[in-house]
Short mmCIF file of C-alpha atoms in Angstrom, two decimals:
data_model
loop_
_atom_site.label_atom_id
_atom_site.label_comp_id
_atom_site.label_asym_id
_atom_site.label_seq_id
_atom_site.Cartn_x
_atom_site.Cartn_y
_atom_site.Cartn_z
CA SER A 1 -53.15 35.10 193.66
CA GLN A 2 -50.18 34.24 191.46
CA GLN A 3 -48.17 37.67 192.79
CA GLY A 4 -44.55 37.28 192.37
CA GLU A 5 -41.95 37.68 195.28
CA GLU A 6 -38.53 39.35 194.58
CA ASP A 7 -35.47 38.61 196.64
CA PRO A 8 -33.62 40.65 198.00
CA GLN A 9 -35.98 43.68 198.23
CA ALA A 10 -32.85 45.92 198.37
CA LEU A 11 -28.99 45.34 197.09
CA SER A 12 -26.14 47.37 197.64
CA ILE A 13 -23.00 46.18 195.71
CA GLN A 14 -19.68 47.75 194.68
CA GLU A 15 -19.06 49.06 191.11
CA GLY A 16 -17.78 46.37 188.78
CA GLU A 17 -19.53 43.53 191.08
CA ASN A 18 -21.99 41.04 189.79
CA ALA A 19 -25.63 41.40 191.20
CA THR A 20 -28.42 38.66 191.48
CA MET A 21 -31.73 39.11 191.97
CA ASN A 22 -34.61 36.53 192.20
CA CYS A 23 -38.27 36.20 191.61
CA SER A 24 -40.42 33.40 192.57
CA TYR A 25 -43.97 32.86 191.59
CA LYS A 26 -46.91 30.50 192.75
CA THR A 27 -48.49 29.19 189.63
CA SER A 28 -47.30 27.94 186.04
CA ILE A 29 -46.68 30.92 183.42
CA ASN A 30 -46.41 31.48 179.91
CA ASN A 31 -43.65 33.52 179.90
CA LEU A 32 -41.64 36.19 182.54
CA GLN A 33 -40.15 39.47 181.82
CA TRP A 34 -37.70 41.36 183.39
CA TYR A 35 -38.02 45.40 183.72
CA ARG A 36 -35.94 48.25 184.76
CA GLN A 37 -37.24 51.46 186.52
CA ASN A 38 -34.95 54.58 187.30
CA SER A 39 -36.42 56.47 190.53
CA GLY A 40 -39.96 57.40 189.62
CA ARG A 41 -40.18 57.07 185.97
CA GLY A 42 -41.30 54.43 183.53
CA LEU A 43 -40.22 50.84 182.98
CA VAL A 44 -37.60 49.67 180.62
CA HIS A 45 -37.99 46.17 179.18
CA LEU A 46 -34.80 44.09 179.70
CA ILE A 47 -35.83 40.47 178.86
CA LEU A 48 -38.55 38.16 177.71
CA ILE A 49 -38.18 34.47 178.90
CA ARG A 50 -40.49 31.81 177.91
CA SER A 51 -41.48 28.92 179.64
CA ASN A 52 -39.97 26.59 177.65
CA GLU A 53 -36.49 28.42 177.71
CA ARG A 54 -34.18 28.16 180.59
CA GLU A 55 -31.41 30.93 179.97
CA LYS A 56 -31.08 34.13 177.96
CA HIS A 57 -28.52 36.60 177.46
CA SER A 58 -28.45 40.07 176.37
CA GLY A 59 -25.50 41.86 176.73
CA ARG A 60 -24.51 42.04 180.48
CA LEU A 61 -27.93 40.25 181.65
CA ARG A 62 -28.48 36.93 182.02
CA VAL A 63 -31.64 35.72 182.99
CA THR A 64 -32.54 32.20 184.06
CA LEU A 65 -35.89 30.56 184.60
CA ASP A 66 -36.73 27.05 186.52
CA THR A 67 -40.05 26.18 186.02
CA SER A 68 -39.96 23.35 188.34
CA LYS A 69 -39.02 25.58 191.31
CA LYS A 70 -41.21 28.71 189.84
CA SER A 71 -38.29 30.96 189.89
CA SER A 72 -36.20 33.00 187.82
CA SER A 73 -32.96 35.03 188.23
CA LEU A 74 -31.53 38.44 187.02
CA LEU A 75 -27.64 38.42 186.84
CA ILE A 76 -26.09 41.76 185.98
CA THR A 77 -22.39 41.27 185.37
CA ALA A 78 -19.66 44.03 185.81
CA SER A 79 -22.09 46.35 187.40
CA ARG A 80 -22.11 50.00 186.54
CA ALA A 81 -23.29 53.29 188.41
CA ALA A 82 -26.35 53.24 185.87
CA ASP A 83 -27.33 50.23 186.75
CA THR A 84 -28.90 51.67 189.84
CA ALA A 85 -32.51 51.12 189.55
CA SER A 86 -35.41 48.86 190.70
CA TYR A 87 -35.59 45.74 188.62
CA PHE A 88 -39.17 44.20 188.61
CA CYS A 89 -40.06 40.65 187.35
CA ALA A 90 -43.62 40.23 185.43
CA MET A 91 -45.28 37.06 184.99
CA ASN A 92 -47.78 36.30 182.03
CA ARG A 93 -50.31 33.53 182.11
CA ASP A 94 -53.66 33.49 179.87
CA ASP A 95 -52.84 37.07 178.97
CA LYS A 96 -52.54 38.12 182.63
CA ILE A 97 -49.52 40.07 183.70
CA ILE A 98 -48.55 40.42 187.64
CA PHE A 99 -45.45 42.14 188.39
CA GLY A 100 -43.41 41.64 191.52
CA LYS A 101 -42.60 43.98 194.21
CA GLY A 102 -39.10 44.66 193.02
CA THR A 103 -35.73 44.57 193.99
CA ARG A 104 -33.81 48.18 194.50
CA LEU A 105 -30.31 47.59 193.42
CA HIS A 106 -27.83 50.35 194.22
CA ILE A 107 -24.37 50.50 192.99
CA LEU A 108 -21.85 52.24 195.27
CA PRO A 109 -18.61 53.82 193.56
CA LYS B 1 -39.63 57.34 166.69
CA ALA B 2 -40.81 59.35 169.74
CA GLY B 3 -41.55 57.45 172.83
CA VAL B 4 -44.69 56.81 174.71
CA THR B 5 -46.02 60.39 175.73
CA GLN B 6 -48.11 60.76 179.20
CA THR B 7 -49.79 64.12 179.97
CA PRO B 8 -50.13 65.78 182.35
CA ARG B 9 -47.10 64.70 184.50
CA TYR B 10 -48.16 65.67 187.67
CA LEU B 11 -51.79 66.32 188.90
CA ILE B 12 -52.93 67.29 192.15
CA LYS B 13 -56.72 66.55 192.77
CA THR B 14 -58.86 66.57 195.95
CA ARG B 15 -61.31 63.97 196.98
CA GLY B 16 -64.72 63.21 195.10
CA GLN B 17 -63.02 64.88 191.77
CA GLN B 18 -62.59 63.05 188.72
CA VAL B 19 -59.17 62.94 186.70
CA THR B 20 -58.73 62.18 183.24
CA LEU B 21 -54.94 60.99 182.13
CA SER B 22 -53.62 60.66 178.53
CA CYS B 23 -51.37 58.43 176.77
CA SER B 24 -49.86 58.56 173.06
CA PRO B 25 -48.52 55.31 171.88
CA ILE B 26 -45.15 55.02 170.00
CA SER B 27 -46.32 55.35 166.06
CA GLY B 28 -47.76 52.16 165.11
CA HIS B 29 -48.40 50.43 168.26
CA ARG B 30 -51.81 49.50 168.78
CA SER B 31 -52.06 48.02 171.97
CA VAL B 32 -51.82 50.23 175.08
CA SER B 33 -52.10 48.87 178.59
CA TRP B 34 -52.29 51.09 181.80
CA TYR B 35 -50.87 50.23 185.23
CA GLN B 36 -51.04 51.78 188.74
CA GLN B 37 -47.94 51.83 190.71
CA THR B 38 -48.16 52.69 194.70
CA PRO B 39 -45.36 51.80 197.21
CA GLY B 40 -47.65 49.56 199.28
CA GLN B 41 -49.24 47.62 196.16
CA GLY B 42 -46.56 47.96 193.76
CA LEU B 43 -47.32 47.71 190.11
CA GLN B 44 -50.95 46.66 189.25
CA PHE B 45 -52.36 46.17 185.91
CA LEU B 46 -55.72 48.30 185.21
CA PHE B 47 -56.71 47.41 181.65
CA GLU B 48 -55.60 46.92 178.20
CA TYR B 49 -56.83 48.20 174.76
CA PHE B 50 -56.28 47.23 171.51
CA SER B 51 -57.94 48.30 168.01
CA GLU B 52 -60.25 50.70 170.33
CA THR B 53 -61.56 47.52 172.48
CA GLN B 54 -60.64 47.17 176.05
CA ARG B 55 -59.29 43.36 175.77
CA ASN B 56 -58.17 43.00 179.32
CA LYS B 57 -58.93 44.38 182.73
CA GLY B 58 -57.68 44.09 186.28
CA ASN B 59 -59.13 44.19 189.55
CA PHE B 60 -60.15 47.68 189.98
CA PRO B 61 -63.42 49.02 190.65
CA GLY B 62 -65.78 50.71 188.26
CA ARG B 63 -64.34 54.17 189.01
CA PHE B 64 -61.42 53.38 186.75
CA SER B 65 -62.29 53.38 183.09
CA GLY B 66 -60.53 54.11 179.87
CA ARG B 67 -60.97 54.09 176.27
CA GLN B 68 -58.73 54.23 173.25
CA PHE B 69 -59.30 56.16 170.20
CA SER B 70 -58.93 55.24 166.31
CA ASN B 71 -55.39 56.86 166.34
CA SER B 72 -54.58 54.35 169.30
CA ARG B 73 -54.37 57.43 171.72
CA SER B 74 -55.74 56.08 175.04
CA GLU B 75 -57.19 57.81 178.10
CA MET B 76 -57.77 56.81 181.55
CA ASN B 77 -60.82 58.14 183.88
CA VAL B 78 -60.90 57.85 187.46
CA SER B 79 -63.82 59.15 189.19
CA THR B 80 -64.95 60.09 192.79
CA LEU B 81 -61.25 60.20 193.66
CA GLU B 82 -60.24 58.78 197.09
CA LEU B 83 -57.01 59.49 199.11
CA GLY B 84 -55.85 55.49 198.12
CA ASP B 85 -55.83 56.50 194.41
CA SER B 86 -52.80 58.49 194.76
CA ALA B 87 -50.09 56.81 192.89
CA LEU B 88 -47.83 56.79 189.52
CA TYR B 89 -49.99 56.04 186.63
CA LEU B 90 -48.01 54.05 183.75
CA CYS B 91 -48.84 53.64 180.23
CA ALA B 92 -47.24 51.22 177.98
CA SER B 93 -47.88 50.33 174.38
CA SER B 94 -47.02 47.69 172.33
CA LEU B 95 -47.20 46.42 168.56
CA SER B 96 -49.84 43.78 169.09
CA GLN B 97 -52.56 42.56 171.74
CA GLY B 98 -51.09 41.01 174.87
CA MET B 99 -48.98 42.99 177.21
CA GLY B 100 -47.72 39.83 178.70
CA LEU B 101 -46.47 38.28 175.09
CA ASN B 102 -45.05 41.37 173.60
CA GLU B 103 -42.20 43.79 174.58
CA GLN B 104 -44.09 46.93 176.07
CA PHE B 105 -42.58 50.22 176.05
CA PHE B 106 -43.44 52.51 178.98
CA GLY B 107 -44.19 56.34 179.28
CA PRO B 108 -42.85 58.35 182.07
CA GLY B 109 -45.90 58.19 184.14
CA THR B 110 -48.48 60.71 185.68
CA ARG B 111 -48.10 61.32 189.37
CA LEU B 112 -51.54 61.74 190.79
CA THR B 113 -51.77 63.12 194.50
CA VAL B 114 -55.23 63.13 195.85
CA LEU B 115 -55.91 65.45 198.79
#
């Protein structure tokens, strides 16, 4: 299947540090999205990156996509307590969407 | 604009019963998608509706069904509930068809517990 794998499964960093999460997938995609989910709640869309794009920025977020390696990364700079959440990548191909298992990010005060 | 709303927020049912969950999309959004989230399987796509028609369906048994009304509100139904159906059911809306192509706005979810 085209399920994505995210790495690491969990990450704890000090407030102010940068956090990097990775997502790998198995087959070609049309685009990849990143979402954030606060404990047991709905998802919030962060960034969509298309297969012909290599990098996108949104505020403190930077997403890269390497289609040759079938991987994407999400970088959160200058982390804040409010960034504590689970982060999911979602891959789209032929109008199918597959979510990764997610990375649980915990920002330590 | 009001966000995506889902009702009820919490639900407890017993095996064999059926359940109906409701989702009201953001005003003007015509696409509604449903997802099931469990600790073991993660987030899995159930189906997508656009203009009252099911446009896409995930790999779930026929016990899972849905519909969309002319005002874009959507319902999903699960019949003959099993313990494994316990999950957080998330609804998402977007302006146009294709949940992988457009930004989706998620509701808070309905937490279903099957006893």
